[in-house]
PDB file of C-alpha atoms in Angstrom:
ATOM      1  CA  MET U  97     105.818 241.627  67.225  1.00  0.00           C
ATOM      2  CA  ALA U  98     107.582 239.367  69.654  1.00  0.00           C
ATOM      3  CA  HIS U  99     105.818 237.946  72.647  1.00  0.00           C
ATOM      4  CA  LEU U 100     106.235 240.119  75.929  1.00  0.00           C
ATOM      5  CA  SER U 101     105.371 237.236  78.543  1.00  0.00           C
ATOM      6  CA  SER U 102     107.954 234.735  79.659  1.00  0.00           C
ATOM      7  CA  PRO U 103     107.506 231.026  80.590  1.00  0.00           C
ATOM      8  CA  ILE U 104     106.159 230.291  84.038  1.00  0.00           C
ATOM      9  CA  GLN U 105     109.390 228.363  84.971  1.00  0.00           C
ATOM     10  CA  ASP U 106     111.502 231.313  84.635  1.00  0.00           C
ATOM     11  CA  MET U 107     109.830 233.151  87.378  1.00  0.00           C
ATOM     12  CA  GLN U 108     112.187 233.979  90.240  1.00  0.00           C
ATOM     13  CA  ASP U 109     111.522 233.487  93.912  1.00  0.00           C
ATOM     14  CA  HIS U 110     111.813 237.266  94.811  1.00  0.00           C
ATOM     15  CA  TYR U 111     111.165 240.633  93.040  1.00  0.00           C
ATOM     16  CA  GLU U 112     111.462 244.157  94.435  1.00  0.00           C
ATOM     17  CA  VAL U 113     108.083 244.979  93.058  1.00  0.00           C
ATOM     18  CA  VAL U 114     105.169 242.440  91.902  1.00  0.00           C
ATOM     19  CA  VAL U 115     102.306 244.091  89.876  1.00  0.00           C
ATOM     20  CA  ILE U 116      99.048 242.319  89.851  1.00  0.00           C
ATOM     21  CA  GLY U 117      97.160 242.890  86.556  1.00  0.00           C
ATOM     22  CA  SER U 118      98.148 244.482  83.373  1.00  0.00           C
ATOM     23  CA  GLY U 119      95.350 246.783  82.484  1.00  0.00           C
ATOM     24  CA  TYR U 120      95.978 250.533  82.685  1.00  0.00           C
ATOM     25  CA  GLY U 121      96.731 250.513  86.360  1.00  0.00           C
ATOM     26  CA  GLY U 122      99.126 247.649  86.395  1.00  0.00           C
ATOM     27  CA  SER U 123     100.831 248.313  83.083  1.00  0.00           C
ATOM     28  CA  ILE U 124     101.356 252.130  83.948  1.00  0.00           C
ATOM     29  CA  THR U 125     102.843 250.987  87.299  1.00  0.00           C
ATOM     30  CA  ALA U 126     105.089 248.407  85.726  1.00  0.00           C
ATOM     31  CA  SER U 127     106.393 250.826  83.099  1.00  0.00           C
ATOM     32  CA  ARG U 128     106.992 253.662  85.661  1.00  0.00           C
ATOM     33  CA  LEU U 129     108.789 251.462  88.007  1.00  0.00           C
ATOM     34  CA  ALA U 130     110.863 249.492  85.564  1.00  0.00           C
ATOM     35  CA  ARG U 131     111.976 252.861  84.215  1.00  0.00           C
ATOM     36  CA  ALA U 132     113.035 253.844  87.674  1.00  0.00           C
ATOM     37  CA  GLY U 133     115.364 250.881  87.754  1.00  0.00           C
ATOM     38  CA  ARG U 134     113.400 248.511  90.011  1.00  0.00           C
ATOM     39  CA  GLN U 135     113.034 244.828  89.556  1.00  0.00           C
ATOM     40  CA  VAL U 136     109.520 244.382  88.440  1.00  0.00           C
ATOM     41  CA  CYS U 137     107.235 241.290  87.936  1.00  0.00           C
ATOM     42  CA  VAL U 138     103.943 241.473  86.344  1.00  0.00           C
ATOM     43  CA  LEU U 139     101.395 238.821  86.809  1.00  0.00           C
ATOM     44  CA  GLU U 140      98.424 238.474  84.469  1.00  0.00           C
ATOM     45  CA  ARG U 141      95.709 235.897  84.830  1.00  0.00           C
ATOM     46  CA  GLY U 142      94.674 235.988  81.314  1.00  0.00           C
ATOM     47  CA  LYS U 143      96.666 234.928  78.170  1.00  0.00           C
ATOM     48  CA  GLU U 144      98.836 237.062  75.941  1.00  0.00           C
ATOM     49  CA  ILE U 145      96.798 237.649  72.799  1.00  0.00           C
ATOM     50  CA  ARG U 146      98.430 239.022  69.877  1.00  0.00           C
ATOM     51  CA  PRO U 147      96.760 240.986  66.953  1.00  0.00           C
ATOM     52  CA  GLY U 148      95.447 238.514  64.617  1.00  0.00           C
ATOM     53  CA  GLU U 149      94.488 236.220  67.413  1.00  0.00           C
ATOM     54  CA  TYR U 150      91.308 237.889  68.507  1.00  0.00           C
ATOM     55  CA  PRO U 151      87.861 236.230  67.914  1.00  0.00           C
ATOM     56  CA  ASP U 152      86.205 237.493  64.877  1.00  0.00           C
ATOM     57  CA  THR U 153      83.152 234.931  64.553  1.00  0.00           C
ATOM     58  CA  GLN U 154      80.340 234.359  66.973  1.00  0.00           C
ATOM     59  CA  LEU U 155      81.605 230.894  67.611  1.00  0.00           C
ATOM     60  CA  GLU U 156      85.218 232.123  68.416  1.00  0.00           C
ATOM     61  CA  THR U 157      83.517 234.735  70.781  1.00  0.00           C
ATOM     62  CA  THR U 158      81.521 231.974  72.661  1.00  0.00           C
ATOM     63  CA  ARG U 159      84.791 230.157  73.328  1.00  0.00           C
ATOM     64  CA  GLU U 160      86.352 233.352  74.661  1.00  0.00           C
ATOM     65  CA  THR U 161      83.605 234.251  77.137  1.00  0.00           C
ATOM     66  CA  GLN U 162      83.442 233.345  80.825  1.00  0.00           C
ATOM     67  CA  ILE U 163      80.443 234.435  83.191  1.00  0.00           C
ATOM     68  CA  ASN U 164      80.919 235.016  86.940  1.00  0.00           C
ATOM     69  CA  LEU U 165      77.619 234.456  88.649  1.00  0.00           C
ATOM     70  CA  PRO U 166      76.883 234.774  92.501  1.00  0.00           C
ATOM     71  CA  GLN U 167      76.503 230.971  92.618  1.00  0.00           C
ATOM     72  CA  ALA U 168      78.851 229.625  89.832  1.00  0.00           C
ATOM     73  CA  HIS U 169      81.391 230.409  87.082  1.00  0.00           C
ATOM     74  CA  VAL U 170      80.878 229.347  83.567  1.00  0.00           C
ATOM     75  CA  GLY U 171      83.649 229.167  80.937  1.00  0.00           C
ATOM     76  CA  ARG U 172      87.511 229.071  80.945  1.00  0.00           C
ATOM     77  CA  ARG U 173      88.869 231.351  83.528  1.00  0.00           C
ATOM     78  CA  THR U 174      91.427 232.575  80.985  1.00  0.00           C
ATOM     79  CA  ALA U 175      88.499 233.544  78.539  1.00  0.00           C
ATOM     80  CA  LEU U 176      88.946 237.191  77.125  1.00  0.00           C
ATOM     81  CA  TYR U 177      85.405 238.487  77.680  1.00  0.00           C
ATOM     82  CA  ASP U 178      84.780 238.279  81.469  1.00  0.00           C
ATOM     83  CA  TYR U 179      81.350 239.058  82.598  1.00  0.00           C
ATOM     84  CA  HIS U 180      80.516 239.712  86.194  1.00  0.00           C
ATOM     85  CA  VAL U 181      76.721 239.129  86.731  1.00  0.00           C
ATOM     86  CA  ASN U 182      75.027 240.535  89.774  1.00  0.00           C
ATOM     87  CA  ASP U 183      71.515 241.696  90.805  1.00  0.00           C
ATOM     88  CA  ASP U 184      72.476 245.372  90.595  1.00  0.00           C
ATOM     89  CA  MET U 185      74.886 245.553  87.819  1.00  0.00           C
ATOM     90  CA  THR U 186      76.659 243.511  85.180  1.00  0.00           C
ATOM     91  CA  VAL U 187      80.237 244.394  84.257  1.00  0.00           C
ATOM     92  CA  LEU U 188      82.252 243.263  81.443  1.00  0.00           C
ATOM     93  CA  VAL U 189      85.942 243.351  81.947  1.00  0.00           C
ATOM     94  CA  GLY U 190      88.901 242.149  79.716  1.00  0.00           C
ATOM     95  CA  CYS U 191      91.076 239.151  80.726  1.00  0.00           C
ATOM     96  CA  GLY U 192      94.291 239.030  79.027  1.00  0.00           C
ATOM     97  CA  LEU U 193      97.656 240.804  78.801  1.00  0.00           C
ATOM     98  CA  GLY U 194      96.549 244.397  78.520  1.00  0.00           C
ATOM     99  CA  GLY U 195      93.443 244.014  80.508  1.00  0.00           C
ATOM    100  CA  THR U 196      90.151 245.821  79.760  1.00  0.00           C
ATOM    101  CA  SER U 197      92.275 248.140  77.218  1.00  0.00           C
ATOM    102  CA  LEU U 198      91.904 245.128  74.936  1.00  0.00           C
ATOM    103  CA  ILE U 199      88.153 245.319  74.389  1.00  0.00           C
ATOM    104  CA  ASN U 200      87.226 248.880  75.416  1.00  0.00           C
ATOM    105  CA  ALA U 201      85.993 251.705  73.163  1.00  0.00           C
ATOM    106  CA  ASN U 202      89.331 253.516  73.151  1.00  0.00           C
ATOM    107  CA  VAL U 203      87.984 256.912  74.167  1.00  0.00           C
ATOM    108  CA  ALA U 204      90.440 258.922  75.916  1.00  0.00           C
ATOM    109  CA  LEU U 205      88.412 261.912  77.333  1.00  0.00           C
ATOM    110  CA  ARG U 206      89.194 263.586  80.533  1.00  0.00           C
ATOM    111  CA  PRO U 207      86.407 263.686  83.009  1.00  0.00           C
ATOM    112  CA  ASP U 208      84.378 266.972  83.430  1.00  0.00           C
ATOM    113  CA  GLU U 209      86.004 268.925  86.412  1.00  0.00           C
ATOM    114  CA  ARG U 210      82.784 268.920  88.195  1.00  0.00           C
ATOM    115  CA  VAL U 211      83.200 265.333  88.832  1.00  0.00           C
ATOM    116  CA  PHE U 212      85.862 265.978  91.387  1.00  0.00           C
ATOM    117  CA  ASP U 213      83.578 268.535  93.399  1.00  0.00           C
ATOM    118  CA  ASP U 214      81.963 265.451  94.894  1.00  0.00           C
ATOM    119  CA  GLU U 215      83.206 265.313  98.541  1.00  0.00           C
ATOM    120  CA  ARG U 216      83.328 261.522  98.303  1.00  0.00           C
ATOM    121  CA  TRP U 217      86.685 261.897  96.573  1.00  0.00           C
ATOM    122  CA  PRO U 218      89.492 262.100  99.173  1.00  0.00           C
ATOM    123  CA  GLU U 219      90.229 265.710 100.241  1.00  0.00           C
ATOM    124  CA  ALA U 220      93.854 265.224  99.359  1.00  0.00           C
ATOM    125  CA  PHE U 221      93.063 264.061  95.869  1.00  0.00           C
ATOM    126  CA  ARG U 222      90.649 266.885  95.161  1.00  0.00           C
ATOM    127  CA  GLN U 223      93.175 269.487  96.185  1.00  0.00           C
ATOM    128  CA  ASP U 224      95.679 268.007  93.834  1.00  0.00           C
ATOM    129  CA  VAL U 225      93.510 268.001  90.622  1.00  0.00           C
ATOM    130  CA  GLY U 226      95.409 270.712  89.055  1.00  0.00           C
ATOM    131  CA  GLY U 227      98.783 269.271  90.121  1.00  0.00           C
ATOM    132  CA  ARG U 228      99.732 265.576  89.994  1.00  0.00           C
ATOM    133  CA  LEU U 229      96.339 264.661  88.392  1.00  0.00           C
ATOM    134  CA  GLU U 230      97.087 267.009  85.572  1.00  0.00           C
ATOM    135  CA  GLU U 231     100.599 265.677  85.233  1.00  0.00           C
ATOM    136  CA  GLY U 232      99.264 262.217  85.142  1.00  0.00           C
ATOM    137  CA  TYR U 233      96.980 263.205  82.271  1.00  0.00           C
ATOM    138  CA  ARG U 234      99.890 264.558  80.285  1.00  0.00           C
ATOM    139  CA  ARG U 235     101.929 261.499  80.742  1.00  0.00           C
ATOM    140  CA  ALA U 236      99.128 259.215  79.891  1.00  0.00           C
ATOM    141  CA  GLN U 237      98.413 261.092  76.677  1.00  0.00           C
ATOM    142  CA  GLU U 238     102.113 261.056  75.901  1.00  0.00           C
ATOM    143  CA  MET U 239     102.132 257.304  76.013  1.00  0.00           C
ATOM    144  CA  LEU U 240      98.738 256.273  74.682  1.00  0.00           C
ATOM    145  CA  ARG U 241      98.904 258.821  71.861  1.00  0.00           C
ATOM    146  CA  PRO U 242      94.941 259.492  71.570  1.00  0.00           C
ATOM    147  CA  ALA U 243      93.915 261.337  68.350  1.00  0.00           C
ATOM    148  CA  PRO U 244      90.677 262.322  66.865  1.00  0.00           C
ATOM    149  CA  TYR U 245      89.150 260.379  64.001  1.00  0.00           C
ATOM    150  CA  PRO U 246      91.037 262.189  60.886  1.00  0.00           C
ATOM    151  CA  GLN U 247      89.140 264.605  58.625  1.00  0.00           C
ATOM    152  CA  ASP U 248      90.352 262.782  55.688  1.00  0.00           C
ATOM    153  CA  PHE U 249      89.233 259.323  56.539  1.00  0.00           C
ATOM    154  CA  PRO U 250      85.857 258.039  55.134  1.00  0.00           C
ATOM    155  CA  GLU U 251      82.671 259.746  56.563  1.00  0.00           C
ATOM    156  CA  LEU U 252      81.129 257.615  59.517  1.00  0.00           C
ATOM    157  CA  PRO U 253      77.323 257.694  59.302  1.00  0.00           C
ATOM    158  CA  LYS U 254      77.196 257.694  63.282  1.00  0.00           C
ATOM    159  CA  LEU U 255      79.668 260.431  63.641  1.00  0.00           C
ATOM    160  CA  GLU U 256      77.569 262.527  60.986  1.00  0.00           C
ATOM    161  CA  ALA U 257      74.355 261.785  62.957  1.00  0.00           C
ATOM    162  CA  LEU U 258      76.039 263.007  66.141  1.00  0.00           C
ATOM    163  CA  ARG U 259      77.038 266.237  64.569  1.00  0.00           C
ATOM    164  CA  LYS U 260      73.519 266.837  63.154  1.00  0.00           C
ATOM    165  CA  SER U 261      72.087 266.044  66.624  1.00  0.00           C
ATOM    166  CA  ALA U 262      74.401 268.479  68.255  1.00  0.00           C
ATOM    167  CA  GLU U 263      73.685 271.150  65.729  1.00  0.00           C
ATOM    168  CA  ALA U 264      69.865 270.808  66.298  1.00  0.00           C
ATOM    169  CA  MET U 265      70.430 271.103  70.007  1.00  0.00           C
ATOM    170  CA  ASP U 266      72.848 274.213  69.536  1.00  0.00           C
ATOM    171  CA  ALA U 267      75.458 272.068  71.428  1.00  0.00           C
ATOM    172  CA  THR U 268      79.185 271.779  70.804  1.00  0.00           C
ATOM    173  CA  PHE U 269      80.326 269.046  68.550  1.00  0.00           C
ATOM    174  CA  TYR U 270      83.837 267.735  68.246  1.00  0.00           C
ATOM    175  CA  ARG U 271      85.621 264.488  67.509  1.00  0.00           C
ATOM    176  CA  LEU U 272      86.749 262.752  70.650  1.00  0.00           C
ATOM    177  CA  PRO U 273      90.327 261.683  71.138  1.00  0.00           C
ATOM    178  CA  ILE U 274      90.511 258.005  70.847  1.00  0.00           C
ATOM    179  CA  ASN U 275      93.496 255.539  71.238  1.00  0.00           C
ATOM    180  CA  VAL U 276      93.808 254.462  67.654  1.00  0.00           C
ATOM    181  CA  THR U 277      96.649 254.653  65.227  1.00  0.00           C
ATOM    182  CA  PHE U 278      95.777 256.108  61.801  1.00  0.00           C
ATOM    183  CA  GLU U 279      99.198 255.676  60.078  1.00  0.00           C
ATOM    184  CA  ASP U 280     101.664 252.868  59.484  1.00  0.00           C
ATOM    185  CA  GLY U 281     104.894 252.899  61.386  1.00  0.00           C
ATOM    186  CA  VAL U 282     106.884 252.011  64.449  1.00  0.00           C
ATOM    187  CA  ASN U 283     105.504 253.675  67.611  1.00  0.00           C
ATOM    188  CA  HIS U 284     107.382 255.602  70.257  1.00  0.00           C
ATOM    189  CA  VAL U 285     108.255 252.410  72.179  1.00  0.00           C
ATOM    190  CA  GLY U 286     109.439 250.455  69.281  1.00  0.00           C
ATOM    191  CA  VAL U 287     106.313 248.527  68.282  1.00  0.00           C
ATOM    192  CA  GLU U 288     105.160 248.391  64.767  1.00  0.00           C
ATOM    193  CA  GLN U 289     101.574 249.601  64.214  1.00  0.00           C
ATOM    194  CA  ARG U 290      99.177 249.861  61.185  1.00  0.00           C
ATOM    195  CA  ALA U 291      96.560 252.425  60.330  1.00  0.00           C
ATOM    196  CA  CYS U 292      93.043 251.596  61.412  1.00  0.00           C
ATOM    197  CA  LYS U 293      91.089 249.627  58.711  1.00  0.00           C
ATOM    198  CA  LEU U 294      87.664 250.781  60.119  1.00  0.00           C
ATOM    199  CA  CYS U 295      86.688 247.196  60.732  1.00  0.00           C
ATOM    200  CA  GLY U 296      84.544 248.083  63.854  1.00  0.00           C
ATOM    201  CA  ASP U 297      86.148 245.401  66.087  1.00  0.00           C
ATOM    202  CA  CYS U 298      87.736 247.828  68.556  1.00  0.00           C
ATOM    203  CA  ALA U 299      85.571 246.391  71.420  1.00  0.00           C
ATOM    204  CA  ALA U 300      86.167 242.674  70.400  1.00  0.00           C
ATOM    205  CA  GLY U 301      89.849 242.831  70.091  1.00  0.00           C
ATOM    206  CA  CYS U 302      91.845 244.656  67.298  1.00  0.00           C
ATOM    207  CA  ASN U 303      93.489 242.343  64.853  1.00  0.00           C
ATOM    208  CA  HIS U 304      95.358 244.844  62.787  1.00  0.00           C
ATOM    209  CA  HIS U 305      97.848 246.417  65.358  1.00  0.00           C
ATOM    210  CA  ALA U 306      95.961 249.748  65.008  1.00  0.00           C
ATOM    211  CA  LYS U 307      94.350 249.956  68.692  1.00  0.00           C
ATOM    212  CA  ASN U 308      96.544 251.628  71.162  1.00  0.00           C
ATOM    213  CA  THR U 309      95.991 249.020  73.938  1.00  0.00           C
ATOM    214  CA  THR U 310      98.518 248.743  76.908  1.00  0.00           C
ATOM    215  CA  LEU U 311      99.928 245.792  74.878  1.00  0.00           C
ATOM    216  CA  MET U 312     101.194 248.377  72.296  1.00  0.00           C
ATOM    217  CA  ASN U 313     102.790 250.892  74.649  1.00  0.00           C
ATOM    218  CA  TYR U 314     103.103 250.523  78.538  1.00  0.00           C
ATOM    219  CA  LEU U 315     103.794 246.855  78.593  1.00  0.00           C
ATOM    220  CA  PRO U 316     106.290 246.740  75.955  1.00  0.00           C
ATOM    221  CA  ASP U 317     108.009 249.805  77.507  1.00  0.00           C
ATOM    222  CA  ALA U 318     108.151 247.948  80.978  1.00  0.00           C
ATOM    223  CA  HIS U 319     109.456 244.914  79.199  1.00  0.00           C
ATOM    224  CA  ASN U 320     112.002 247.064  77.369  1.00  0.00           C
ATOM    225  CA  HIS U 321     113.317 248.320  80.900  1.00  0.00           C
ATOM    226  CA  GLY U 322     113.667 244.961  82.356  1.00  0.00           C
ATOM    227  CA  ALA U 323     110.244 244.182  83.719  1.00  0.00           C
ATOM    228  CA  GLU U 324     109.297 240.310  83.635  1.00  0.00           C
ATOM    229  CA  ILE U 325     105.837 239.379  82.445  1.00  0.00           C
ATOM    230  CA  TYR U 326     103.990 236.098  83.320  1.00  0.00           C
ATOM    231  CA  THR U 327     100.515 235.249  81.961  1.00  0.00           C
ATOM    232  CA  CYS U 328      97.774 232.755  83.052  1.00  0.00           C
ATOM    233  CA  VAL U 329      98.832 233.374  86.695  1.00  0.00           C
ATOM    234  CA  SER U 330      95.771 234.000  89.189  1.00  0.00           C
ATOM    235  CA  VAL U 331      96.694 235.690  92.490  1.00  0.00           C
ATOM    236  CA  ARG U 332      94.310 234.398  94.949  1.00  0.00           C
ATOM    237  CA  THR U 333      95.861 235.839  98.238  1.00  0.00           C
ATOM    238  CA  ILE U 334      98.494 238.277  99.464  1.00  0.00           C
ATOM    239  CA  GLU U 335     100.308 238.117 102.772  1.00  0.00           C
ATOM    240  CA  ARG U 336     103.420 239.562 104.357  1.00  0.00           C
TER     241      ARG U 336
END
């Protein structure tokens, strides 16, 4: 799989569209606008990490960890596992080309409809849940290709425990859609992927081309349509 990012010296002085970040929001924006024929530049503060390059030992994980504290910053600012520690909440985000999609749990489940009953959502948004939001779900599914864990794959003890728990509570049990590939082949944007090996490293970084991160779909799609991508670029300020 070829690298998507370009050398920093190739960056031009002007672009029609500059997208900051390459997680779900940034990569989707880049893909849609590049497909629309706009001149797009994507800036990502992290590195481009390919499958096979993700940490798989505790020592490697330590090297790829950064911690943002209220008073200080610890670790390399391009380290993959980016912790934001505060008094009320600690958040882990992904720092790399593909954003947090590189280290999330892959679940592609739609939120319960009752979520949008909350009046803190903008009224215009709540009135359009069945319209453009529904269309957004459809398009995301089309690109991310979520699928439930196959019936013919090895039994997972955790999945079986959840099934038994649901049965005991007389609740509905089903296999959630996850952004994982379960067959070898070239995907819909021309990237070769391989079947999941059940290594359990989804949340540390998939080294086997099986996880459907934005590095496997939206970003190569944007690149295929002319978007330029630059990594290790941190945006501090924006002005007119």
